[in-house]
Coordinates of C-alpha atoms and ligand atoms in Angstrom, one line a residue:
X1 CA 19.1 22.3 9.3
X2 CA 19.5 19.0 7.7
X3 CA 17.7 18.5 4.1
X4 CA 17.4 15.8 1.4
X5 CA 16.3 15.7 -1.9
X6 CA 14.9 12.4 -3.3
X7 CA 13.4 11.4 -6.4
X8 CA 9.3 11.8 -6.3
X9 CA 8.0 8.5 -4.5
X10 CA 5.5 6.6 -5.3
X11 CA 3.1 4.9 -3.2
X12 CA 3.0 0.8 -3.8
X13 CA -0.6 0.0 -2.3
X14 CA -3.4 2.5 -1.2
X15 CA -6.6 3.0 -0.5
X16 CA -8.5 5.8 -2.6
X17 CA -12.0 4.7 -1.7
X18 CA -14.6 6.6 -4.1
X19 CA -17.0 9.4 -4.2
X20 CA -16.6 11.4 -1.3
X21 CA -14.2 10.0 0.6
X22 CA -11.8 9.5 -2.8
X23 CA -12.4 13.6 -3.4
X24 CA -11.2 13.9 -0.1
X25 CA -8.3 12.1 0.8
X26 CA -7.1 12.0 -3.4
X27 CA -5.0 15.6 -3.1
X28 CA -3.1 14.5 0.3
X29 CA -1.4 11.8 -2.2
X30 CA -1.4 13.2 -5.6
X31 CA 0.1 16.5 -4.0
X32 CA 3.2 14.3 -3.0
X33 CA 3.6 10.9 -4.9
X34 CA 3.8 10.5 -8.4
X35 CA 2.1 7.0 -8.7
X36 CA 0.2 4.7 -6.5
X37 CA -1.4 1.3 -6.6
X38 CA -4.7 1.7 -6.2
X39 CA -6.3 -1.0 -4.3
X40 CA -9.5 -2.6 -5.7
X41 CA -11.7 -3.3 -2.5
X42 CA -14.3 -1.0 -3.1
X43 CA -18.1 -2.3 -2.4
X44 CA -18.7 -4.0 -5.0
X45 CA -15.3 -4.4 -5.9
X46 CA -12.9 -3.7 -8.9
X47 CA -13.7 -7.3 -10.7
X48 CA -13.8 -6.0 -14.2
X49 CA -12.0 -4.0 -16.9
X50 CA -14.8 -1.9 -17.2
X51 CA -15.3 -1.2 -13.6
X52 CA -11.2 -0.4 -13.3
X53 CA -11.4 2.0 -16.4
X54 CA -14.5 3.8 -14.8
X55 CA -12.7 4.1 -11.7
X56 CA -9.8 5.1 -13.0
X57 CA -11.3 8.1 -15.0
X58 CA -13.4 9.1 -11.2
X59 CA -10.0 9.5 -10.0
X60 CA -8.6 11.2 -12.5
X61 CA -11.6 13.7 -12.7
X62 CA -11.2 14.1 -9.0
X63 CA -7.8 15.1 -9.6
X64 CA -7.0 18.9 -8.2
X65 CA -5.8 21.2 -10.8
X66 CA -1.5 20.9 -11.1
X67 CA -1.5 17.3 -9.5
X68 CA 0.2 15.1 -11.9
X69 CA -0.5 11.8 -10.4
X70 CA -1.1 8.4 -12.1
X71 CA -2.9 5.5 -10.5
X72 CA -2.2 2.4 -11.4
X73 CA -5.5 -0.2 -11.0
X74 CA -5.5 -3.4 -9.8
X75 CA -7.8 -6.4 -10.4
X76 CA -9.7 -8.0 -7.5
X77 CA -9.4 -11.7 -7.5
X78 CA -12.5 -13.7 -6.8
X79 CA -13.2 -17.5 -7.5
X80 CA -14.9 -16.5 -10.8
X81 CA -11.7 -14.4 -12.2
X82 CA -12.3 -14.3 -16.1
X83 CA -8.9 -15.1 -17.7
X84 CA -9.7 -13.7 -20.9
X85 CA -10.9 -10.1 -19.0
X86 CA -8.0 -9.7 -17.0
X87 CA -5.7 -10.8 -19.5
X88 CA -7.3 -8.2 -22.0
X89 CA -6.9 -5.6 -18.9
X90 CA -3.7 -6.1 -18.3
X91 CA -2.4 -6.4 -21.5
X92 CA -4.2 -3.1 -22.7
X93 CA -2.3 -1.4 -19.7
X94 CA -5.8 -1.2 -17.5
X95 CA -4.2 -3.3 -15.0
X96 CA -0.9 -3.2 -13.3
X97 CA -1.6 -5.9 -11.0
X98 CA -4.1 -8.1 -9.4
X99 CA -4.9 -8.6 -5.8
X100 CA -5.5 -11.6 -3.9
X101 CA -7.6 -10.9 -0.6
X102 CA -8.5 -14.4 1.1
X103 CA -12.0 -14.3 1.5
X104 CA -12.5 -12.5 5.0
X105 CA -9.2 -11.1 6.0
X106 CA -10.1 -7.5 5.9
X107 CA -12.4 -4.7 4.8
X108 CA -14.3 -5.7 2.0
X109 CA -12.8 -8.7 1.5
X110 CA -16.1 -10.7 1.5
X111 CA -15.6 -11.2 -2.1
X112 CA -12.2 -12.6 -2.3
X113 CA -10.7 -15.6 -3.0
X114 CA -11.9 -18.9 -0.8
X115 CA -8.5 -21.0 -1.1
X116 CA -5.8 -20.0 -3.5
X117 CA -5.8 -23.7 -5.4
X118 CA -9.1 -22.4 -6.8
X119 CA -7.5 -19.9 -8.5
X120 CA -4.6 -21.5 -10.3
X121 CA -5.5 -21.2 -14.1
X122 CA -5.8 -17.5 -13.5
X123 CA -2.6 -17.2 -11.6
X124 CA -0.9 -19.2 -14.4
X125 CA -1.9 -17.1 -16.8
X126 CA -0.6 -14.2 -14.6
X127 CA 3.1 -16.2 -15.0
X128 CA 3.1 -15.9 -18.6
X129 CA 1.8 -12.3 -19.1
X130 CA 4.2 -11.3 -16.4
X131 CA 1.2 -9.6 -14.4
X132 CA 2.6 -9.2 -10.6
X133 CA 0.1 -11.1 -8.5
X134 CA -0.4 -8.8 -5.1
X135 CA -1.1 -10.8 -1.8
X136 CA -2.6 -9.5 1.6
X137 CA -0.8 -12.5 3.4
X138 CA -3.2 -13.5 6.4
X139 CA -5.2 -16.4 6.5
X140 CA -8.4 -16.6 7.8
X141 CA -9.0 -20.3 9.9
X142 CA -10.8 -19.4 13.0
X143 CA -8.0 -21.8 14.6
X144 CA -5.2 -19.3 13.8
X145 CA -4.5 -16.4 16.4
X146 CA -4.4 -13.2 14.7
X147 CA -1.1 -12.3 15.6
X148 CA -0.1 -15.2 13.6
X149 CA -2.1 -15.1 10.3
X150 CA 0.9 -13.9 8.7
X151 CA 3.5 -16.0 9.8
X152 CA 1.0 -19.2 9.1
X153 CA 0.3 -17.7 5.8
X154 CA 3.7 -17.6 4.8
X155 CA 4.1 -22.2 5.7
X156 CA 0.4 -22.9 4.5
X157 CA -0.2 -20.4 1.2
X158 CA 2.7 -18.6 0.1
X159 CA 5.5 -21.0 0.4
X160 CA 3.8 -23.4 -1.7
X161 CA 2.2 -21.5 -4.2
X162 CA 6.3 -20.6 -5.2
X163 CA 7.2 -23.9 -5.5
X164 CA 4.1 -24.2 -7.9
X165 CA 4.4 -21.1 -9.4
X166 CA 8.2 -20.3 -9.2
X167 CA 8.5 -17.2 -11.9
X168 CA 5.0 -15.5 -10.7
X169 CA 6.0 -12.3 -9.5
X170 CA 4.5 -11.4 -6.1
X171 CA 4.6 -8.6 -3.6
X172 CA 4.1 -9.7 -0.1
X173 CA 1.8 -6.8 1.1
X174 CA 2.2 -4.7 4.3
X175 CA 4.6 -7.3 5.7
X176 CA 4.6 -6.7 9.7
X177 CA 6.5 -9.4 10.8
X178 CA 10.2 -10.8 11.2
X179 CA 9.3 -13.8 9.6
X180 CA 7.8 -12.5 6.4
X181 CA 11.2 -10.5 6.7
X182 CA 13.1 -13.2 6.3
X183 CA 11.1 -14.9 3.8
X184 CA 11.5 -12.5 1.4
X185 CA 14.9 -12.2 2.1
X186 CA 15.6 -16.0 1.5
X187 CA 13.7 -15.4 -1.8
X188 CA 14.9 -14.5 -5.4
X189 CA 13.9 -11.5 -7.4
X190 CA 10.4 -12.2 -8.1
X191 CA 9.3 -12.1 -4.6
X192 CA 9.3 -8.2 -3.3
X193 CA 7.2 -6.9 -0.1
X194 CA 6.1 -3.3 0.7
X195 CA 6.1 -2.2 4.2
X196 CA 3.8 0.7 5.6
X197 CA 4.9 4.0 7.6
X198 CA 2.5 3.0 10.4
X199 CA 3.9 -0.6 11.0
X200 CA 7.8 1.0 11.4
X201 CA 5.9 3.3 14.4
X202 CA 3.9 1.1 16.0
X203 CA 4.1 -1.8 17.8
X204 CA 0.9 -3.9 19.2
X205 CA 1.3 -2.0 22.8
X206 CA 0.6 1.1 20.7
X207 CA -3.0 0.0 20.7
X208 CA -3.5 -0.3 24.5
X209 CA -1.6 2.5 25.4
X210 CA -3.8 4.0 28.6
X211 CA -7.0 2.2 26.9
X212 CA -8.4 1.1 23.2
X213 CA -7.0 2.8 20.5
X214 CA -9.2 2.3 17.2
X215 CA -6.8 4.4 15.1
X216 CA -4.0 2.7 15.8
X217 CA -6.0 -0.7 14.7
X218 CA -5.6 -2.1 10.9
X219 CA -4.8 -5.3 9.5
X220 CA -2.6 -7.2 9.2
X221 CA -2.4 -5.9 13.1
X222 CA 0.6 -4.6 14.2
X223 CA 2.7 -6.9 16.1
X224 CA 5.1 -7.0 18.8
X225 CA 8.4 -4.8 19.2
X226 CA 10.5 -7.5 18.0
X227 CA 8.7 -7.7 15.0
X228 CA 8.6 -3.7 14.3
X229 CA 12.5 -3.6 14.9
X230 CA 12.9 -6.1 12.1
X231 CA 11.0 -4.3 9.6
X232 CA 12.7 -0.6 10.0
X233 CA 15.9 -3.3 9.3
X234 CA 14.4 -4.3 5.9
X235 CA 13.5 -0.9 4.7
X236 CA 16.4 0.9 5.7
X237 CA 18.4 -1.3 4.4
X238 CA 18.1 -0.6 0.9
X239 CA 17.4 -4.0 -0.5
X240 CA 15.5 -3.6 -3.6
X241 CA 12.9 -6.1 -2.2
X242 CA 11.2 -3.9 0.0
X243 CA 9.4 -0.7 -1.2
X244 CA 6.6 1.2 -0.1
X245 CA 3.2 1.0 0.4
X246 CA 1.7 3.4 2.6
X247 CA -1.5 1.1 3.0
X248 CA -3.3 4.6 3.6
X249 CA -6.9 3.2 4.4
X250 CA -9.5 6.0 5.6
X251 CA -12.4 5.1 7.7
X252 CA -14.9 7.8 8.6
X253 CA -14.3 8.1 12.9
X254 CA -17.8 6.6 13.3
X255 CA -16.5 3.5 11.9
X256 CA -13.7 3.3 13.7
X257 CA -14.6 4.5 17.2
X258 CA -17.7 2.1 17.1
X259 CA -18.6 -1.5 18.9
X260 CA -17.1 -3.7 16.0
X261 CA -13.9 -0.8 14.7
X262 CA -13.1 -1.3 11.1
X263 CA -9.1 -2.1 10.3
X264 CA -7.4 0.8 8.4
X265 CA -5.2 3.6 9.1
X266 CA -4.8 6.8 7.0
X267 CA -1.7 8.2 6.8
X268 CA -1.8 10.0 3.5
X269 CA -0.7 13.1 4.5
X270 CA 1.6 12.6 7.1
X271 CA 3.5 9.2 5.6
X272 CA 6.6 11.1 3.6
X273 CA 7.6 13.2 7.2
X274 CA 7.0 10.1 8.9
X275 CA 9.7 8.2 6.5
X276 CA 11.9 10.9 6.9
X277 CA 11.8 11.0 10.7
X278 CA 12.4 7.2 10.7
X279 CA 15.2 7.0 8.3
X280 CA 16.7 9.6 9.9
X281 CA 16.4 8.0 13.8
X282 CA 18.0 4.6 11.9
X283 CA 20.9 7.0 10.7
X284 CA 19.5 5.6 6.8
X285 CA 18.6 8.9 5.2
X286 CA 20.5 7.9 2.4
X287 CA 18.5 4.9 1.8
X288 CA 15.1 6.9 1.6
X289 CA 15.1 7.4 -1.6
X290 CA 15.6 3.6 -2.5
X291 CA 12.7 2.4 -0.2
X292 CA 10.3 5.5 -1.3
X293 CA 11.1 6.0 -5.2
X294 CA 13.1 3.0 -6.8
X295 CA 13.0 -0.3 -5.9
X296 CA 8.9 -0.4 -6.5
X297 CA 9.3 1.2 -10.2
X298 CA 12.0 -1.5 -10.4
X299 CA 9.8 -4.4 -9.1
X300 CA 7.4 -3.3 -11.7
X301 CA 9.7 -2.3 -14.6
X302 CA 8.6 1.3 -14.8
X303 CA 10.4 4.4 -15.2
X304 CA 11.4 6.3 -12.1
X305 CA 10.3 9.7 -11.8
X306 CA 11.7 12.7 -13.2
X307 CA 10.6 14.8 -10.8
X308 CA 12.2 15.2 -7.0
X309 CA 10.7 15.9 -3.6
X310 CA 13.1 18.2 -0.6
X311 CA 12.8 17.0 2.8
X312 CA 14.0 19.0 5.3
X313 CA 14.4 19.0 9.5
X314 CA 13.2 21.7 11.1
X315 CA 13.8 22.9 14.4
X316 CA 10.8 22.6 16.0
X317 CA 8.4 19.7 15.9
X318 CA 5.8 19.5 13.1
X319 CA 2.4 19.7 13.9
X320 CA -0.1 17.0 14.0
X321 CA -2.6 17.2 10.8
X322 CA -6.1 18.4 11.8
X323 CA -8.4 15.5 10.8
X324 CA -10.0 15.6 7.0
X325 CA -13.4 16.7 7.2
X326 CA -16.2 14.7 5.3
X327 CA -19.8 15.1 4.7
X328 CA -21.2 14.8 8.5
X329 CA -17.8 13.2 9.8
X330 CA -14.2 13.5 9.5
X331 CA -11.4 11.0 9.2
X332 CA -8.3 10.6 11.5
X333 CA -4.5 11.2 10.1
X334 CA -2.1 8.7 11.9
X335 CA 0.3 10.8 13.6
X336 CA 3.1 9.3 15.4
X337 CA 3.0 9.3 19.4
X338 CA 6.7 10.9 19.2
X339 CA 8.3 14.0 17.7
X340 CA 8.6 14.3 14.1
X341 CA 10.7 17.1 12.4
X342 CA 10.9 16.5 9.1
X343 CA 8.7 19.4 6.4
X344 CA 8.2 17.9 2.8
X345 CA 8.1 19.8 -0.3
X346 CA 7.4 19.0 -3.9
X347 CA 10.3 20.6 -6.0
X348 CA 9.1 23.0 -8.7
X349 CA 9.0 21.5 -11.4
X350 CA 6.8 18.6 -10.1
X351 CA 4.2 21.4 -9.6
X352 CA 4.5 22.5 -12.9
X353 CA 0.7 22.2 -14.5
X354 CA 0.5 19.4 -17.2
X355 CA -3.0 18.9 -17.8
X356 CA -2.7 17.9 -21.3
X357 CA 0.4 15.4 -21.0
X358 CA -2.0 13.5 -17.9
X359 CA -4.9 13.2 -20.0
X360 CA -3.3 12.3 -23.1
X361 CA -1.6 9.6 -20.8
X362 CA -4.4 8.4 -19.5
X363 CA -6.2 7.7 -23.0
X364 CA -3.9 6.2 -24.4
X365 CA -3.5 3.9 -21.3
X366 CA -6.8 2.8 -20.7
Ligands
NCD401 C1 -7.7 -1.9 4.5 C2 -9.0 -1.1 4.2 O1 -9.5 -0.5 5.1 O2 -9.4 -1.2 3.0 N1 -7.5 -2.0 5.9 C3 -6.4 -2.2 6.6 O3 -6.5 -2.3 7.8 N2 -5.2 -2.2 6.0 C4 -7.7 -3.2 3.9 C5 -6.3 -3.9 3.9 O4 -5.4 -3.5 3.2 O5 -6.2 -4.9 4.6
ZN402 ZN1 -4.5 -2.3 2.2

């Protein structure tokens, strides 16, 4: 029976949602990961200080008893960014990042930004303060196929915007193909990418497979094979660049299994084993721990965790997660469509209660 001990991960971009949902799906990730970035596309979004601290302390409240967890906010970019808010925000320790959603590529992205140019005083003010600038790379022209909105990002947006803004730190988010691959491999340190469990599983057949699969449907989309193959390169490969993000998204079924499907896949509770069962296919387990737990603290100059997590491969196939009940629906946990064998397990002393020590940290952060 193989087994691995890593340092605690962390996860680089999720989804918490709020209220009900966020009570629900908060302990799947707090029980494992040690910090996450916690995306700001909530209706209406995370556009302020104030609205970040607030829903930083819901999360925190909604914390189960003996999860240390810390989420670090982020600040939704619109076209009427106030510089002097999000430079408070972010120099006070509110912020750990902002997010740039083009206006209309994704859930609840109505309120993003409408072309990045519009933006540039804010984003030069990022550059100096050092603030990591956080980019879901698709754009949005009706002209542009979907299965291209990445690659096409990458010539029209994100190529220039480093020649304009060579030393603003960026993470390419959920990268899914080979081309956003090898951008950020051509690129220097200030350009990092995460890379989600789902998108090292699937490829776009896994959509189609015997009919329409809505749970197997986010954004950016997943592509073809070619594409997947490239990105379990990248993560097992233990280049600092690439970290993870689990891009854990919950949608209620109703929305998902509906006439217009909403993009998002949660994977919260199964995205460790899934890792596991990936690095350990690529014959990479002893990368894991690189991709999972230090080059996204690295990235962001933070500590990486004391704390450690055991994987270990059982004999017998894991089961899949029952879906998380909510109010009058439940939400669907992405399971892979093969065998996974690998059991995760928060060490001891990660367990270990520290009430006092998370909310002393979080006043003094916020
Ligand atoms: C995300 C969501 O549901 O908020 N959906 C998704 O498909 N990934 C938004 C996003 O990150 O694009
Ligand atoms: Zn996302």
């Amino acid at each position: 029976m193989a087994s691995i001990t890593i340092r605690r991960p962390d996860d680089w971009h999720l989804h918490l949602r709020d209220g009900d949902i966020m009570r629900a799906v908060l302990p799947y990730t707090a029980a494992v990961f040690g910090r996450a970035i916690v995306m700001p596309n909530l209706i209406p979004p995370v556009t302020t200080k104030e609205t970040a601290i607030a829903y930083r302390n819901r999360i925190l409240k909604a914390l189960p008893p003996g999860h240390r967890f810390e989420p670090l906010m982020t600040y939704y970019l619109t076209d009427a960014t106030d510089d002097d808010d999000l430079r408070e925000g972010f120099e006070e320790g509110v912020f750990a990042a902002a997010k740039l959603y083009p206006a209309g590529a994704t859930t609840n992205s109505e309120s993003g930004v409408t072309s990045v140019e519009r933006i540039y005083p804010i984003l030069e003010t990022m550059q100096k303060l050092g603030m990591p600038l956080l980019v879901h790379g698709e754009v949005v022209d009706s002209d542009v196929d979907v299965f291209d909105r990445e690659a096409v990002f990458i010539d029209r947006v994100l190529d220039p915007l480093r020649k304009d803004l060579p030393d603003l730190r960026i993470v390419f988010e959920h990268v899914t193909t080979a081309e956003a691959v090898d951008y950020v491999q051509a690129n220097s340190e200030g350009l990092g990418a995460t890379i989600t469990p789902h998108h090292l599983v699937i490829n776009r057949n896994s959509m189609f497979r015997g009919g329409l699969r809505p749970h197997m449907y986010c954004l950016p989309v997943a592509k073809r094979e070619n594409h997947r193959l490239a990105l379990r390169a990248a993560a097992t490969s233990a280049d600092h660049r690439f970290f993870l993000g689990t891009d854990s998204a919950p949608h209620p079924s109703r929305d998902k299994e509906s006439d217009c499907g909403c993009a998002g896949i949660f994977n919260a509770p199964t995205a460790m084993s899934c890792l596991a069962q990936i690095f350990d296919e690529e014959n990479a387990l002893g990368c894991l721990e690189a991709f999972t737990s230090l080059n996204g603290a690295r990235f962001y100059g933070l500590p990486v965790n004391d704390d450690t997590v055991t994987l270990t491969k059982a004999a017998e196939p894991i089961a899949n997660p029952d879906p998380v009940s909510i109010a009058d629906d439940e939400i669907r946990v992405f399971a892979p469509m093969a065998p996974n064998y690998w059991v995760v397990e928060v060490d001891d002393e990660a367990q270990l209660v520290n009430d006092a020590g998370l909310t002393s940290r979080s006043a003094t952060s916020v």
